[in-house]
């Protein structure tokens, strides 16, 4: 009995030990929080992978908040006073940025994009009892390889054909490219040369101090200290500015003769030009019929947001919101207005030409999706003795379906039954039939009468999808003789609203319409000037047989004058074909403002500015934070996609939770910065545990997990951000120019800071801080070789004509070859690093 009890006690103790120490239960810092002893390994692996991906989304969302705080901090400005003889009082006030762009990019912005990797390395060392781990350093090197090779490859091939993007601050790029390579060379020297497998305190301190050294040297290069001075610029702004409206690069390298010269920031003159461009754009959109004001404002805001220069942080935040179904930083345009948006993306002169054609010929077919029916002429004439009049009806737009339209007559001075036979019939067009004709009988009486007229109009049949063109009513004039007629203006004066863009001056043909006649015309300036206020000159107006009315169309140019009252004269000169001039041979056209249209333009401008203001990252409150968190696409449900709904559902918990973080408007954004950084640290610890346990369950070494799964998960927002920046920006700095700086910061902060902490700890205990080179050293060497090749390729692309003389884009063949080289280098890096970690190969240094 005693033996049985002892055996049961042993079995129970063994069982308790098994429950506590099951597969991969002791490899992480915080997880698992409950016993998973009874769970199948496959189920645990799936759940940990799912949790890892979910936490990647969480880190991306809180990193969005973190980046917003950084934008708030770095966008701080101050007022300085400078002497200016032209300014009132001899002093001009300038609002200048406090943070230098380069310093901001290499410090806070680099910290924002690399915070998960840096904190993962710090937390791993502290959690391991100040002993070196594999996950943190492996993630840093793996992320660096992915950023430099894969993201750069995507950016190279993403540029539209025929365009290039060059790095603007090439001196700063040179500094960061050198430190990007030197940082990992130094890492290899520390781990494998100076004191193999040991990091001394002085080595850790030197590694950490390279971070401020990098910032100082880059700042010197940016300001051209100790170098040839470039033209001094006026201080500009930093952060996200939607006040500077710039145009995209055309891909012409000639416009960038010296990309090392610094360009001025957005001065007040540039802001004025930006406001003028917005006003011009609003006027153009206001002319488009059936375009709601709200959609016009979204189109304008989208164009401005996409054509404004942004920094890397802006693109990172926009990419993160794509992954979370959140409020986008670029407004979406409804698909029904996408063609219109693509048109306004054209250069301004091409847009103006296109607008003229739109004014003269409006597309009623909804892009070819509806059949359009109209008369071939707005007015025709017929001799009374001819007995009938022929009226042409044409069709365009959608042609592959049959269409029926009703045509009927309406009395004018001519009466149905007395002067013509009434007509009310259906006119049918077969599929692909584009022209039909109808005949209306004319009553020939024996009495003399002046010219009379009646109308023929179209009407839609029930349940028939058809649109009417510009000429839906035709005027028929019955003429009592066969004279060619006389030509004169219909009115001696015409008032034209500026918003119409076109002055249509009617010319009438009276007392006959037989044969082909013409008349020459010429404009004369009064207070309106030719080619400034209108497009005049001289020309010939031709009338076909039986045509009784034509118009002379002259384009009107818009002005920004608050009150406009300008006029010019047009005169009929010589006739041909037997016609003579009538009494009204001169017509005065007066151009005036359109108050209703100006009000519409003003509302579009105001709505556009409101849309842009809502996109400002540093302007948020608790109300807006919770509103954006609880609504898909930040409340813009109309433009939300199916993917937005899915991602919003997956991230809803994190959005609500992180909405409690203080808004960036408090205390300059610093509370947001500190709290979000702490949350990122906690989530990073969870991600480290999830990745470690997942790798353990599927048999992956920590090094392989770090350089693949974790590195890709933390770098995915940067991938989409860089790709968007490459296509939207004029220069390549925001897409690939800052990658080197970020990779350097990863080493100097991500390894330097935890190394300093651990080295101090072990030195105080009289011991040394051991860091086994092993797979990490081999991975560092592989990355260094790949980085040298990649940066050499960038330099070659910049100066070699075969690549288009740009770091990104260029001819299709060479840009795809460059992308393939970059991707191949990354694949080789992952394969050889994994083989070394698996001990399939064993390379010793």
Short mmCIF file of N, CA and C in Angstrom, two decimals, residues 518-523 535-542 552-554 570-575:
data_model
loop_
_atom_site.label_atom_id
_atom_site.label_comp_id
_atom_site.label_asym_id
_atom_site.label_seq_id
_atom_site.Cartn_x
_atom_site.Cartn_y
_atom_site.Cartn_z
N UNK A 518 -21.42 82.77 -97.05
CA UNK A 518 -20.45 82.96 -95.96
C UNK A 518 -20.28 84.45 -95.70
N UNK A 519 -19.71 84.77 -94.51
CA UNK A 519 -19.44 86.14 -94.16
C UNK A 519 -18.16 86.17 -93.31
N UNK A 520 -17.33 87.17 -93.56
CA UNK A 520 -16.10 87.31 -92.76
C UNK A 520 -16.38 88.21 -91.56
N UNK A 521 -15.61 87.99 -90.49
CA UNK A 521 -15.78 88.77 -89.27
C UNK A 521 -14.42 89.11 -88.68
N UNK A 522 -14.41 90.12 -87.80
CA UNK A 522 -13.17 90.56 -87.17
C UNK A 522 -13.51 91.21 -85.83
N UNK A 523 -12.66 90.97 -84.83
CA UNK A 523 -12.88 91.56 -83.50
C UNK A 523 -12.06 92.83 -83.35
N UNK A 535 -10.09 85.44 -76.73
CA UNK A 535 -9.32 85.00 -77.90
C UNK A 535 -10.09 85.43 -79.15
N UNK A 536 -9.65 86.53 -79.74
CA UNK A 536 -10.35 87.08 -80.90
C UNK A 536 -9.59 86.88 -82.18
N UNK A 537 -9.64 87.91 -83.04
CA UNK A 537 -8.98 87.82 -84.33
C UNK A 537 -9.97 88.02 -85.45
N UNK A 538 -9.88 87.19 -86.49
CA UNK A 538 -10.79 87.27 -87.62
C UNK A 538 -11.02 85.88 -88.19
N UNK A 539 -12.11 85.73 -88.94
CA UNK A 539 -12.43 84.43 -89.48
C UNK A 539 -13.60 84.52 -90.44
N UNK A 540 -14.08 83.36 -90.90
CA UNK A 540 -15.18 83.27 -91.85
C UNK A 540 -16.25 82.33 -91.29
N UNK A 541 -17.49 82.77 -91.33
CA UNK A 541 -18.62 81.96 -90.87
C UNK A 541 -19.40 81.49 -92.10
N UNK A 542 -19.60 80.17 -92.23
CA UNK A 542 -20.24 79.60 -93.41
C UNK A 542 -21.63 79.06 -93.07
N UNK A 552 -20.74 82.45 -83.76
CA UNK A 552 -19.29 82.65 -83.71
C UNK A 552 -18.87 82.43 -82.25
N UNK A 553 -18.06 81.42 -82.01
CA UNK A 553 -17.65 81.07 -80.65
C UNK A 553 -16.24 81.59 -80.36
N UNK A 554 -16.14 82.43 -79.33
CA UNK A 554 -14.86 83.00 -78.94
C UNK A 554 -14.56 82.64 -77.48
N UNK A 570 -17.28 92.93 -82.26
CA UNK A 570 -17.08 92.05 -83.41
C UNK A 570 -17.93 92.60 -84.55
N UNK A 571 -17.35 92.58 -85.74
CA UNK A 571 -18.02 93.20 -86.90
C UNK A 571 -18.06 92.23 -88.06
N UNK A 572 -19.22 92.20 -88.77
CA UNK A 572 -19.34 91.43 -90.00
C UNK A 572 -18.84 92.29 -91.15
N UNK A 573 -18.01 91.72 -92.06
CA UNK A 573 -17.37 92.54 -93.09
C UNK A 573 -17.88 92.24 -94.50
N UNK A 574 -17.50 91.13 -95.06
CA UNK A 574 -17.84 90.85 -96.46
C UNK A 574 -18.58 89.52 -96.56
N UNK A 575 -19.55 89.48 -97.48
CA UNK A 575 -20.34 88.26 -97.69
C UNK A 575 -19.94 87.61 -99.01
#
